[in-house]
XYZ file of C-alpha atoms in Angstrom:
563
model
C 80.351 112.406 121.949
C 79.844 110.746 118.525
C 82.307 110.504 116.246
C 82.167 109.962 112.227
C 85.226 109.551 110.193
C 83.999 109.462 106.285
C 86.943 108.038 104.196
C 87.805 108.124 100.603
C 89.011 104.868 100.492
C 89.344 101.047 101.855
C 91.391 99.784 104.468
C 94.534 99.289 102.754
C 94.365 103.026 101.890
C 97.536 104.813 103.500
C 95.050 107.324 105.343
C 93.604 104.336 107.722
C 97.025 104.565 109.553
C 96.028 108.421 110.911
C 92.240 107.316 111.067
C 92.031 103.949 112.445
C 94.287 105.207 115.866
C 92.009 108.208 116.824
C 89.087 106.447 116.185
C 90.355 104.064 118.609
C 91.729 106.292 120.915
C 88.581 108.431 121.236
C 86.891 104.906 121.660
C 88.959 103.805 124.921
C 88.304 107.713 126.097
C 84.918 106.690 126.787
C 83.459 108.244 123.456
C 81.403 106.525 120.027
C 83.238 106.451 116.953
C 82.601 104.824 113.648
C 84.761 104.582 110.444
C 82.473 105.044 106.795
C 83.794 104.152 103.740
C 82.741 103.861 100.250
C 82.735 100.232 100.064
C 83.750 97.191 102.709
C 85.858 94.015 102.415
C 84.125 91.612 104.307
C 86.666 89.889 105.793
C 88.063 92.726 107.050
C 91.232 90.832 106.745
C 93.267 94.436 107.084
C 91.027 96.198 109.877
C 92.875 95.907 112.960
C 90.646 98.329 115.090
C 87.763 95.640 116.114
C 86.466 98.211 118.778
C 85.462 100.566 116.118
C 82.535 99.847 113.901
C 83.200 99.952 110.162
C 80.512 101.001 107.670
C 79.744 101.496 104.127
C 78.167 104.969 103.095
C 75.286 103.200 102.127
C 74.623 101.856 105.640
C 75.857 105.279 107.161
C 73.075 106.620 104.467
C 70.509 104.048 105.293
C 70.910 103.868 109.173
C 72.228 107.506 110.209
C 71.423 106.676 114.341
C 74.098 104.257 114.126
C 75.031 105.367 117.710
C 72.381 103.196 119.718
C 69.747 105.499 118.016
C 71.763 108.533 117.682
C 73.946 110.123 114.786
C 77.194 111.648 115.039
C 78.007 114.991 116.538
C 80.913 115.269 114.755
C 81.113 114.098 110.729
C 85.225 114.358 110.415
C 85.651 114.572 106.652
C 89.003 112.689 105.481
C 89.685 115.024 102.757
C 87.630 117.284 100.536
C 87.700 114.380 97.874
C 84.665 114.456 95.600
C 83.263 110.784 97.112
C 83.612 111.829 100.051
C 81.945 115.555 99.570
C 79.137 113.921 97.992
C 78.554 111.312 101.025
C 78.550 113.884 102.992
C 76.251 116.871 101.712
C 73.574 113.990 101.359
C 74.017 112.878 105.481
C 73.684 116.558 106.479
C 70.706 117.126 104.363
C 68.729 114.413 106.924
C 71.002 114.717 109.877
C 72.540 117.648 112.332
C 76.356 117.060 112.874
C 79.239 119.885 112.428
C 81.086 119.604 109.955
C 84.981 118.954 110.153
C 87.378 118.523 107.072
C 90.816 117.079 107.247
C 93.469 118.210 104.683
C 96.350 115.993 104.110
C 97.583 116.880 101.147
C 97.983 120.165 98.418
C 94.579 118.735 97.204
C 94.715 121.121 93.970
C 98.262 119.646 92.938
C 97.137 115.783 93.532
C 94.199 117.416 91.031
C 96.454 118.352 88.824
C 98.179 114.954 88.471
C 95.101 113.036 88.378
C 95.031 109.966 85.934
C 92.607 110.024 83.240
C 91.094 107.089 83.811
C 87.375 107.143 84.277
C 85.548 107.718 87.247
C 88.985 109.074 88.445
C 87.784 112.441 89.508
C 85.811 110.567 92.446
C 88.697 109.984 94.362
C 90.286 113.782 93.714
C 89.423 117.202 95.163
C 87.174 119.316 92.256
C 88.582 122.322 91.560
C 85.549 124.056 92.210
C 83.152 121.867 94.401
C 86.427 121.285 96.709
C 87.147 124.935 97.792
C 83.446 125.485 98.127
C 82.825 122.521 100.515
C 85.813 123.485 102.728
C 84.067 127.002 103.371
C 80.847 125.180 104.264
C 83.012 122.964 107.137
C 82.407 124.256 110.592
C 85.993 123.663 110.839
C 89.236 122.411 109.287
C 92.053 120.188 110.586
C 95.308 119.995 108.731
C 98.183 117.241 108.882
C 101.030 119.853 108.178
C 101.133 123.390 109.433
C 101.936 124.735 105.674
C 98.653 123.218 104.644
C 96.657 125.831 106.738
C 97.520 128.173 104.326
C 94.909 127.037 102.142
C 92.188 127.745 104.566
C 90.249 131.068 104.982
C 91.857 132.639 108.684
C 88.375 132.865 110.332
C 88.046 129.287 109.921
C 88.690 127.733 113.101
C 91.817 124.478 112.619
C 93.727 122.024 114.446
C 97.374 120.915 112.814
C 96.113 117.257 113.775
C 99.467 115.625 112.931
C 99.390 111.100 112.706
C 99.043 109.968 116.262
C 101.276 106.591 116.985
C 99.908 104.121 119.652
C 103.328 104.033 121.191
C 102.305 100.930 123.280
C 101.483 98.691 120.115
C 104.472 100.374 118.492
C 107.148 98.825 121.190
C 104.876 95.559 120.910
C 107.335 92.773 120.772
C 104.856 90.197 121.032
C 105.143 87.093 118.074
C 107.911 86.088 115.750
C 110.229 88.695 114.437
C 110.684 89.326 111.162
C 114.294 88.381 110.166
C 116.757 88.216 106.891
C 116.219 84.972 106.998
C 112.840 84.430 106.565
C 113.128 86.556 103.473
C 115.819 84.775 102.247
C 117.808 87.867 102.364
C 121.986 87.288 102.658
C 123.473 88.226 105.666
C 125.820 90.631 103.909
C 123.378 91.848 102.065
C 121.978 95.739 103.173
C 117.958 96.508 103.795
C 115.648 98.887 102.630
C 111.877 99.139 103.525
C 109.523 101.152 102.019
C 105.771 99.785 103.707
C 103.558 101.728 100.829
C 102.271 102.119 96.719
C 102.586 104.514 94.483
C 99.614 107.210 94.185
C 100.197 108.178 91.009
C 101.483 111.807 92.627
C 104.067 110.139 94.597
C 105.685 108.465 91.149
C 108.754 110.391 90.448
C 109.919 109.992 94.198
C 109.302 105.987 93.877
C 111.312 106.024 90.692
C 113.861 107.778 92.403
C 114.173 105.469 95.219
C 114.070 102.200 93.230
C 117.034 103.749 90.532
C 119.139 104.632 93.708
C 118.972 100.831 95.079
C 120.095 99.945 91.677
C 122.498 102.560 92.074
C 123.893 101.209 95.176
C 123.773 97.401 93.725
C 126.009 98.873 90.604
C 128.597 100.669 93.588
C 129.068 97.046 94.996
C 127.108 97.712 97.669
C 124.665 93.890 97.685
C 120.685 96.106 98.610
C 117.540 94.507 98.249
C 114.290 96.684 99.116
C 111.301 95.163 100.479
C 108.246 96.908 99.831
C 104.452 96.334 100.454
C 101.413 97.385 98.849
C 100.897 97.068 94.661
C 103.977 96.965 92.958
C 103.928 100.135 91.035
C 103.351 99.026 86.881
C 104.272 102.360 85.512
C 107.453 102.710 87.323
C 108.498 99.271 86.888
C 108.639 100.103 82.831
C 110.721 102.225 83.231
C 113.638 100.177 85.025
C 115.823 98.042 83.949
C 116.058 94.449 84.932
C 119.114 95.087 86.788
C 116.993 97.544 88.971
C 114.176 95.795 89.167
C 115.211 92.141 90.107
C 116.834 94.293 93.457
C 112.763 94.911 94.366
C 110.982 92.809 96.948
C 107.394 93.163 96.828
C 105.365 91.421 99.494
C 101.920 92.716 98.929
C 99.326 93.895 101.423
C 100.244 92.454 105.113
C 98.596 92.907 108.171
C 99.043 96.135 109.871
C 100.324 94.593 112.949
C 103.796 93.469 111.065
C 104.726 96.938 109.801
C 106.554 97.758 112.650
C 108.444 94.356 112.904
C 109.308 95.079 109.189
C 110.483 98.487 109.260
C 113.071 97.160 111.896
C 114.525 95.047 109.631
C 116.113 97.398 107.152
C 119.124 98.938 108.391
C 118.025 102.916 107.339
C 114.624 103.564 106.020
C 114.017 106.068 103.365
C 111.228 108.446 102.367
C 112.272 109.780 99.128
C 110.983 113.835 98.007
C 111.698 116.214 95.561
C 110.955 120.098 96.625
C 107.506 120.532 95.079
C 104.213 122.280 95.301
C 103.175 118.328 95.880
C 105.947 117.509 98.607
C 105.822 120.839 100.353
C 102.084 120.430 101.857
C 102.017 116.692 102.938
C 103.191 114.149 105.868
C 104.472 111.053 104.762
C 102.206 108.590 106.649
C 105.595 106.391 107.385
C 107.814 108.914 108.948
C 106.267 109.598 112.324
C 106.581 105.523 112.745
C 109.956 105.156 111.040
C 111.130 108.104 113.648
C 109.224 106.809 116.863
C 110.792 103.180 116.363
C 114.023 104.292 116.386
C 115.382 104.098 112.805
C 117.812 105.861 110.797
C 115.838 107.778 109.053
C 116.488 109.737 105.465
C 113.506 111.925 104.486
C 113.382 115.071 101.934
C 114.286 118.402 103.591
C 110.729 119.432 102.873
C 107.653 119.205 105.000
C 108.689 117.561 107.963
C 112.590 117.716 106.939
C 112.088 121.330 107.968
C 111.761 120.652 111.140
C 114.739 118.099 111.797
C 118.183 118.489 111.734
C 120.762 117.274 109.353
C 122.684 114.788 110.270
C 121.657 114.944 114.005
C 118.321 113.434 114.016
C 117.764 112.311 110.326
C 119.796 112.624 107.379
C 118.265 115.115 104.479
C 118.069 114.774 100.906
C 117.956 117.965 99.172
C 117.593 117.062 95.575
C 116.473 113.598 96.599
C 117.775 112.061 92.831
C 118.760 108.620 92.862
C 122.338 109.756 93.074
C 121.504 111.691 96.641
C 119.560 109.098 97.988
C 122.484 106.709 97.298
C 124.880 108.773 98.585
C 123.400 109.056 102.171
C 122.488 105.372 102.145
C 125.930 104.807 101.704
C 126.610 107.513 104.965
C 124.630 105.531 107.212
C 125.740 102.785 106.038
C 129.390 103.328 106.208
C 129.602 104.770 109.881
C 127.133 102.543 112.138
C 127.840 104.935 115.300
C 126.487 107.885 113.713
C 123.368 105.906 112.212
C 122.737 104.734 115.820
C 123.012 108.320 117.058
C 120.595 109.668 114.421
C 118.187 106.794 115.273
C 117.816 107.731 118.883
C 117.707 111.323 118.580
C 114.988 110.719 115.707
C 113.191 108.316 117.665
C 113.047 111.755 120.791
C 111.783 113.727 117.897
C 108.858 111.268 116.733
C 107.911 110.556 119.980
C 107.273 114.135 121.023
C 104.970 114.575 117.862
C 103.099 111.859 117.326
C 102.202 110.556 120.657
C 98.738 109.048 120.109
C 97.456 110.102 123.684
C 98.284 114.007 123.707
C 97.464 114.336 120.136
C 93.452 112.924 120.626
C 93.131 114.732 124.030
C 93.756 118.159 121.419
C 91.678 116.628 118.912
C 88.704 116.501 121.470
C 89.081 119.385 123.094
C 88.671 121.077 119.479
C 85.883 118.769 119.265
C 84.128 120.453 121.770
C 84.637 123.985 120.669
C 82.288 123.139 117.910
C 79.350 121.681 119.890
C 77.289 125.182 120.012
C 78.855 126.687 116.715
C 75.681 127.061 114.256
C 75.490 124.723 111.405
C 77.065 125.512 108.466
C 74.930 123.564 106.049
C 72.022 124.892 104.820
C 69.354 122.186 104.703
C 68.253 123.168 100.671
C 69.409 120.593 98.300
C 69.453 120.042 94.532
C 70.064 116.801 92.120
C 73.774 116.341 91.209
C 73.687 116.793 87.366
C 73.826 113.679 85.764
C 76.368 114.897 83.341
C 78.843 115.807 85.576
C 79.000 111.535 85.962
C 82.297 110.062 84.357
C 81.437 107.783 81.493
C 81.297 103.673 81.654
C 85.048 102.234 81.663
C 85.683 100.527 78.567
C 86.339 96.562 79.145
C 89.600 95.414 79.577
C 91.064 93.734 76.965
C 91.673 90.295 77.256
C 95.473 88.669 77.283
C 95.738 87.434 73.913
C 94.028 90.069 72.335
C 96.190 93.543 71.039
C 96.454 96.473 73.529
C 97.778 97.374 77.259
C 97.460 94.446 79.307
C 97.248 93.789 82.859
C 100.520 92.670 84.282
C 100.496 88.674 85.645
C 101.896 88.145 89.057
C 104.174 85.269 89.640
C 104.904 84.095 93.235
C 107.227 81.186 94.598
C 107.320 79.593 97.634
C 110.088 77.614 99.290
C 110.287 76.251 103.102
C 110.112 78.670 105.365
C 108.323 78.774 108.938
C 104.316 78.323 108.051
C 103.157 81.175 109.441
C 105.266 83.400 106.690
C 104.629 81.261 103.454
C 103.241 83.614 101.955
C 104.775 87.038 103.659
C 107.975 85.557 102.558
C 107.338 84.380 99.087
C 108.780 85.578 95.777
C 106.453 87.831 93.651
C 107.122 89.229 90.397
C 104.496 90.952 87.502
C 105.427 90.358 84.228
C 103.681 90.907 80.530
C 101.775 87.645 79.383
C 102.186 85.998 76.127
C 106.003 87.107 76.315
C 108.712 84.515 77.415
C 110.436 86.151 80.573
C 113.137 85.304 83.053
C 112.642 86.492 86.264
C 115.898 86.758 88.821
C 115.584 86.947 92.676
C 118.126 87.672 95.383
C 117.804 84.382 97.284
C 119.341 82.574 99.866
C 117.681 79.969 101.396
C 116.702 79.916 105.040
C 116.555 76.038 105.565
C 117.355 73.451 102.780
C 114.370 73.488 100.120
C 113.420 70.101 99.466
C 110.500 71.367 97.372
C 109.560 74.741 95.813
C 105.930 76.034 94.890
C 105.539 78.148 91.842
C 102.136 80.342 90.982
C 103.046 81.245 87.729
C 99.979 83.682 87.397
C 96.600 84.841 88.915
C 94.000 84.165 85.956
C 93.212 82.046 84.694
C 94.689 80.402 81.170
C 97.766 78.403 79.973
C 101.404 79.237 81.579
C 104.324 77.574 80.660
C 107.489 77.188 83.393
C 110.205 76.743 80.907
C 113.243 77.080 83.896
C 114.026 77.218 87.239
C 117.211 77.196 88.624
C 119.134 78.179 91.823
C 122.258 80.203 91.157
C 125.584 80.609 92.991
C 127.167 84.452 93.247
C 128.555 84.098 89.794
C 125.171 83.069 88.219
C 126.531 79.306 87.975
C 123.444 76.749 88.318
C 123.543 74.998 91.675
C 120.665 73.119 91.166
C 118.054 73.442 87.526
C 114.771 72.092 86.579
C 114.058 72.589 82.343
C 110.810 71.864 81.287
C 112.410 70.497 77.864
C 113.289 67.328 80.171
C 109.543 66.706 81.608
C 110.204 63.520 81.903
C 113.327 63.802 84.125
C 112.352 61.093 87.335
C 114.329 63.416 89.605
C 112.200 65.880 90.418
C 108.423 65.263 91.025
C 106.133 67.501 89.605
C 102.605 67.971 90.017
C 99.655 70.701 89.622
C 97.313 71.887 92.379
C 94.351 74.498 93.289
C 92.788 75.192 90.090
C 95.329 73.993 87.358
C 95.762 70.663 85.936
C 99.571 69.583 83.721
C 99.225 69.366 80.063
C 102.352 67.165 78.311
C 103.195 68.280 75.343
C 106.464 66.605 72.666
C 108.576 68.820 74.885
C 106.982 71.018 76.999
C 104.849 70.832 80.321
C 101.791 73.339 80.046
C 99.704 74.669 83.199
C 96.201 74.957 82.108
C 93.896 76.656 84.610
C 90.333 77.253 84.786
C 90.281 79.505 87.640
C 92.845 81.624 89.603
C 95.451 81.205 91.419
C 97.193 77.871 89.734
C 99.823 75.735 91.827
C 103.289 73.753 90.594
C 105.062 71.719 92.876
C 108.384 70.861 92.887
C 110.369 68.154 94.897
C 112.365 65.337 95.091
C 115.372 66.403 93.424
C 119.006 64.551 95.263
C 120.291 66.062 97.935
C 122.811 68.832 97.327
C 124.602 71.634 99.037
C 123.493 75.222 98.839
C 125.014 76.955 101.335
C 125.696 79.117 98.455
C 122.972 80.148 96.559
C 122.138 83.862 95.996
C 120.172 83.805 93.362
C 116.630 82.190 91.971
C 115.549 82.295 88.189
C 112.412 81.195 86.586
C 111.585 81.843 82.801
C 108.082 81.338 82.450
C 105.528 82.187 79.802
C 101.780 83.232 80.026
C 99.376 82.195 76.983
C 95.613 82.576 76.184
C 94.941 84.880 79.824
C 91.487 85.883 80.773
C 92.053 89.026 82.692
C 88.944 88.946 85.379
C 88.053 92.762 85.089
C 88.001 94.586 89.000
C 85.724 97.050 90.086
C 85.659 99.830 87.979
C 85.398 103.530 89.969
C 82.316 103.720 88.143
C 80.458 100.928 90.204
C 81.081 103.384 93.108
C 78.345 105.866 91.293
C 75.924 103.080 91.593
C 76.259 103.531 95.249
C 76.056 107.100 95.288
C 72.962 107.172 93.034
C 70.786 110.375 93.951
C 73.688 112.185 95.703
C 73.119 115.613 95.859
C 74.113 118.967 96.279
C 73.731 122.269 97.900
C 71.445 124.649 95.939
């Protein structure tokens, strides 16, 4: 059989973790699958499923028998998204396949929350064009058994829940992840939260990141790590305090997740009871429950089905205040935790067993294969209209008007392989002096640090670093209003040359990504350090503008429509 999966989005897209496993698994079952996607990263530094074939729509468009001559069978529809309806209306008007739609969310609420940026309403479910494409699918498959009540009852469904490869899962193979390498104290507890915000998902980020600082205020030392883009809008609304408590590492490669979920010592996916929470699956619970964690989750969607304080604990309100309050739980009685970890980890592996769950997914599969088509072949031009406006341009740095937030990132000895997993990051507001505070405690003794004080380029100043004892005390301080201080050695690399000033060192760089390196201070102890500060300044930025949603049109030119 041939096998399409049409996604909304790129790799790094949350929805590759239920994609990229069955298209594998249907793969080693003897059968052809492909991935499509609106647009590719060549590198395909995040696509860890090299036995499936990744595609653009445009090549899916251009070359339909991309199946040694043949197209698909089956066109499996990652949501009724409007990119992803139009992509696929245009392949059946050339091309025979049935036509299989996979909800995994309350489409109409994440409608309802969409952003009003332009172009936006690509990468959301139309209130009309949505309902009207899912009665045109020869059949539906749904993540969550609550979601099938938003499909007509003679439509024939799967609940296709995530399917985990367990074997990869208990994969042990490479370096673990450790404290250490993080530069995390030993006393210190762990959160991990391995995802970004999607704009619907907001409140229950907030929620999480205000109970860390919660649990930071109660005495209780917490640092989350967290991957993906670190989420602006939320971040405004913190306080420092909260904030400085946050560990963002970026996009890593899928193969780590599991190593870092095992380092936190509960994992949390935060919920409030609404008509948003209700009808989804977190895509990190079936792998925080199959590895064996101590798991807190929202009593909705899958809460329903677990037990309170037997195989995960429950939030019910999920405010910071809850969320704190169970941390503290499994924290405070390690026995239970361990109890609720193995009886979750019995649970996750019963329902998300990779294997099982694509033998079901092909049998239904097969059901189709004589079903008449439900697209008619009749199509009409998409109405130009209809076509979100041209963004505006980003403003640049030093001119009046949101900005886009600079990233700084710092880099200390660690083991190579993990410079950069590892290293500090932190976005702040350009042409406004900030100092930035880590948790920090060295994992060997840092005879040199590496600061990127930004990503564009432009002028940055480092006014200050310093590492800081428990109480905040300098251990050991660099001040750019010494520049001339033969202790340390300072000099500029990558893109970014040093610019002396009466008292100041200035970073001038004419491309991203500049370097500072720091080293040869005397040797001193600090076996206590806990903290890192830098106060740094960003000048004169040129904010390099990325691809707007509306470039996406330009792929999609000519997409049409059922008449």
């Amino acid at each position: 059989m041939n096998i399409l999966f049409v996604h909304y989005g790129n790799f790094t897209a949350n929805s590759m973790v239920h994609i990229g496993p069955y298209a594998e698994e249907l793969h080693r079952m003897g059968h052809n699958t492909a991935i499509c996607m609106p647009w590719m990263d060549d590198t395909r530094q995040f696509y860890p499923h090299e036995s499936v074939p990744a595609i653009s729509y445009s090549q899916a468009l251009e070359h339909p028998g991309m199946f040694g001559g043949q197209p698909p069978h089956i066109l499996h529809a990652w949501t009724p998204r409007e990119l992803v309806r139009r992509f696929c209306l245009r392949f059946l008007g050339k091309n025979s396949a049935k036509l299989v739609i996979h909800l995994e969310d309350n489409e109409w609420e994440l409608e309802e929350r969409a952003r009003t940026n332009p172009g936006e309403s690509l990468f959301k479910t139309h209130p009309l064009r949505g309902p009207e494409f899912l009665q045109r699918a020869d059949a539906v498959t749904v993540i969550i058994e609550s979601l099938e009540n938003h499909i007509a009852d003679s439509k024939p469904s799967l609940v296709l829940k995530p399917g985990i490869d367990l074997d990869w899962l208990d994969s042990t193979s490479g370096p673990a992840l450790t404290r250490k390498l993080f530069g995390i104290p030993p006393s210190y507890k762990i959160l991990v939260y391995p995802g970004s915000s999607t704009g619907a998902n907001r409140l229950d980020l907030e929620n999480l990141f205000r109970a860390v600082g919660l649990l930071n205020k109660r005495g209780i030392p917490c640092v989350l790590i967290k991957t993906g883009i670190p989420d602006a809008e939320i971040r405004k609304k913190l306080s420092g305090e909260t904030r400085q408590w946050i560990r963002d590492i970026g996009f890593i490669d899928r193969n780590l997740i599991p190593k870092l979920i095992r380092l936190a010592d509960c994992v949390v996916q935060p919920g409030v009871s609404d008509s948003f929470n209700r009808f989804r699956l977190p895509s990190k619970l079936p792998e925080f429950l199959c590895l064996g964690m101590p798991v807190i989750t929202t009593a909705v969607n899958l809460g329903e089905n677990l037990q309170d304080g037997f195989n995960a604990k429950l939030l019910y309100s999920s405010t910071p205040e809850d969320i704190a309050d169970r941390c503290q739980e499994m924290f405070a009685d390690t026995d239970r935790s361990k109890s609720i970890a193995e009886e979750g980890k019995k649970f996750g592996r019963r329902h998300f067993d990779l294997r099982p769950n694509s033998e079901n997914l092909l049998a239904f599969y097969a059901k189709l294969k004589t079903a008449p088509p439900k697209i008619p072949a009749r199509l009409f031009q998409f109405p130009r209209e209809d076509r979100p406006k041209t963004a505006p341009p980003r403003p640049r740095a030093d001119q009046p008007g949101e900005m886009e937030p600079v990233e700084l990132q710092v880099y200390f000895p660690n083991q190579s392989e993990f410079l950069e997993l590892s290293s500090l990051r932190r976005r702040y507001s350009p042409q406004t002096r900030v100092s930035l505070t880590f948790p920090f405690h060295p994992p060997q003794e840092p005879d040199w640090l590496r600061i990127d004080p930004g990503q564009f380029p432009g002028e940055y100043i480092i006014r200050e670093w310093s590492l800081l004892g428990a109480d905040h005390t300098p251990a050991l301080s660099w001040q750019n209003s010494h520049p001339q201080d033969p202790s340390v050695s300072v000099r500029a690399t990558g893109t970014a040359t040093l610019k002396s000033g009466n008292s100041t060192i200035s970073l001038i760089s004419s491309g991203g990504d500049p370097q500072v390196w720091f080293s040869g201070w005397p040797k001193t102890d600090l076996s206590g350090i806990r903290w890192l500060r830098v106060t740094v300044e960003a000048r004169h930025i040129e904010i390099k503008p990325n691809r707007e949603p509306n470039d996406l049109l330009n792929h999609l030119d000519g997409l049409v429509e059922p008449g």
